[in-house]
Tab-separated table of C-alpha atoms in Angstrom:
chain	number	residue	atom	x	y	z
U	78	VAL	CA	-5.025	-17.998	-16.455
U	79	VAL	CA	-2.612	-15.823	-14.547
U	80	VAL	CA	-4.806	-12.812	-14.551
U	81	SER	CA	-7.870	-14.663	-13.512
U	82	ARG	CA	-5.849	-16.240	-10.733
U	83	ILE	CA	-4.941	-12.833	-9.489
U	84	LYS	CA	-8.536	-11.516	-9.666
U	85	ASP	CA	-9.889	-14.645	-7.681
U	86	ILE	CA	-7.144	-14.294	-5.011
U	87	ASN	CA	-8.175	-10.385	-4.735
U	88	ILE	CA	-11.945	-11.423	-4.312
U	89	GLU	CA	-11.160	-13.796	-1.813
U	90	LEU	CA	-8.891	-11.308	0.012
U	91	GLU	CA	-11.534	-8.903	-0.009
U	92	ARG	CA	-14.037	-11.320	1.289
U	93	LEU	CA	-11.724	-12.259	4.056
U	94	ARG	CA	-10.852	-8.514	4.732
U	95	SER	CA	-14.466	-7.678	5.311
U	96	LEU	CA	-14.880	-10.796	7.607
U	97	PHE	CA	-11.989	-9.160	9.652
U	98	SER	CA	-13.318	-5.340	9.206
U	99	SER	CA	-14.177	-5.057	13.148
U	100	VAL	CA	-10.693	-6.293	14.288
U	101	ASP	CA	-8.865	-3.838	16.152
U	102	GLU	CA	-6.215	-1.505	14.388
U	103	THR	CA	-3.123	-3.134	15.944
U	104	LYS	CA	-4.467	-6.531	15.161
U	105	THR	CA	-5.192	-5.533	11.613
U	106	GLN	CA	-1.710	-4.766	10.817
U	107	LEU	CA	-0.697	-8.550	12.223
U	108	ILE	CA	-3.354	-10.258	10.253
U	109	ASP	CA	-3.022	-8.479	6.734
U	110	ASN	CA	-0.263	-10.935	5.759
U	111	LEU	CA	-2.041	-13.862	7.043
U	112	LEU	CA	-5.184	-12.886	4.865
U	113	GLU	CA	-2.978	-12.578	1.924
U	114	GLN	CA	-1.907	-16.116	2.389
U	115	ALA	CA	-5.212	-17.505	3.099
U	116	ALA	CA	-6.486	-15.977	-0.005
U	117	PHE	CA	-3.710	-17.412	-2.039
U	118	MET	CA	-3.879	-20.717	-0.502
U	119	LYS	CA	-7.834	-21.061	-1.009
U	120	VAL	CA	-7.492	-20.123	-4.801
U	121	GLU	CA	-4.467	-22.706	-5.152
U	122	LEU	CA	-6.618	-25.147	-3.388
U	123	GLY	CA	-9.204	-24.840	-5.791
U	124	ILE	CA	-7.138	-25.483	-8.783
U	125	LEU	CA	-5.574	-28.326	-7.134
U	126	GLN	CA	-9.066	-29.755	-6.586
U	127	GLU	CA	-9.827	-29.480	-10.142
U	128	GLN	CA	-6.674	-31.083	-11.224
U	129	ILE	CA	-7.299	-33.856	-9.100
U	130	ARG	CA	-11.005	-34.321	-9.889
U	131	LYS	CA	-9.656	-34.436	-13.560
U	132	HIS	CA	-6.555	-36.730	-13.324
U	133	GLY	CA	-7.151	-38.395	-10.093
U	134	ALA	CA	-5.260	-38.343	-6.772
U	135	VAL	CA	-3.252	-41.673	-7.431
U	136	GLN	CA	-0.799	-42.643	-10.389
U	137	VAL	CA	-0.674	-46.184	-11.513
U	138	SER	CA	2.739	-47.490	-13.064
U	139	SER	CA	3.180	-49.696	-15.721
U	140	LYS	CA	4.134	-52.208	-13.113
U	141	GLY	CA	0.948	-51.696	-11.261
U	142	ALA	CA	2.340	-49.700	-8.335
U	143	GLN	CA	0.251	-46.846	-7.067
U	144	ARG	CA	1.526	-43.519	-5.599
U	145	GLN	CA	-0.233	-39.931	-4.756
U	146	THR	CA	0.020	-37.410	-7.624
U	147	GLU	CA	2.259	-34.540	-7.022
U	148	ALA	CA	-1.006	-32.383	-7.154
U	149	ALA	CA	-2.669	-34.454	-4.316
U	150	LYS	CA	0.552	-34.116	-2.315
U	151	TYR	CA	0.645	-30.356	-2.469
U	152	TYR	CA	-2.877	-30.206	-1.817
U	153	THR	CA	-2.517	-32.314	1.413
U	154	LYS	CA	0.013	-30.091	2.714
U	155	LEU	CA	-1.554	-26.861	1.512
U	156	ILE	CA	-4.931	-27.845	3.117
U	157	ASN	CA	-3.222	-28.362	6.345
U	158	SER	CA	-1.641	-24.995	6.127
U	159	TYR	CA	-4.672	-23.366	4.992
U	160	GLY	CA	-6.451	-24.524	8.223
U	161	THR	CA	-3.703	-23.443	10.573
U	162	VAL	CA	-3.989	-20.017	9.012
U	163	ILE	CA	-7.679	-19.978	9.280
U	164	LYS	CA	-7.454	-21.056	13.252
U	165	THR	CA	-4.955	-18.585	13.541
U	166	LEU	CA	-6.878	-15.807	12.262
U	167	ASN	CA	-10.117	-17.075	14.191
U	168	SER	CA	-7.749	-16.848	17.526
U	169	ILE	CA	-6.773	-13.280	16.609
U	170	MET	CA	-10.192	-12.300	16.511
U	171	GLY	CA	-10.984	-13.732	19.912
U	172	LYS	CA	-14.189	-15.311	18.784
U	173	ASN	CA	-15.630	-17.366	16.088
U	174	VAL	CA	-15.679	-15.575	13.007
U	175	ILE	CA	-16.503	-18.432	10.664
U	176	GLU	CA	-19.588	-20.076	11.925
U	177	GLY	CA	-21.916	-22.498	10.158
U	178	ASP	CA	-21.250	-23.852	6.851
U	179	ASP	CA	-19.394	-21.289	4.904
U	180	ALA	CA	-17.433	-22.034	1.650
U	181	PHE	CA	-14.434	-23.250	3.459
U	182	ASP	CA	-16.540	-25.799	5.314
U	183	GLU	CA	-18.174	-26.826	2.110
U	184	PHE	CA	-14.813	-27.026	0.523
U	185	LEU	CA	-13.445	-29.466	3.246
U	186	LYS	CA	-16.549	-31.570	2.772
U	187	LYS	CA	-15.619	-32.068	-0.861
U	188	ALA	CA	-12.108	-32.422	0.039
U	189	ASN	CA	-12.867	-35.285	2.305
U	190	THR	CA	-15.301	-37.170	-0.009
């Protein structure tokens, strides 16, 4: 599982780097860590999304009380952080890098349904 996760992160990192390949060399050094963080977060979000699909986002106690699962709490925090990183990367680029419905847009649509 860990090897698969690392492979998925590296694939996403290369995809993101290709999107930002035209960035000025000085900016490349600035964004490289953000690209790594974005790749990691996207893979983690996919894993969390699968857990939520499988087990749900809400736990019901024996007394009937409901609360958000840990996976759902972490997912909510992580999706917000991921969005912030993507917006930051996009602003560094100085133009819309992500246009139309890409994998991130599809992911957000699924997350909001």
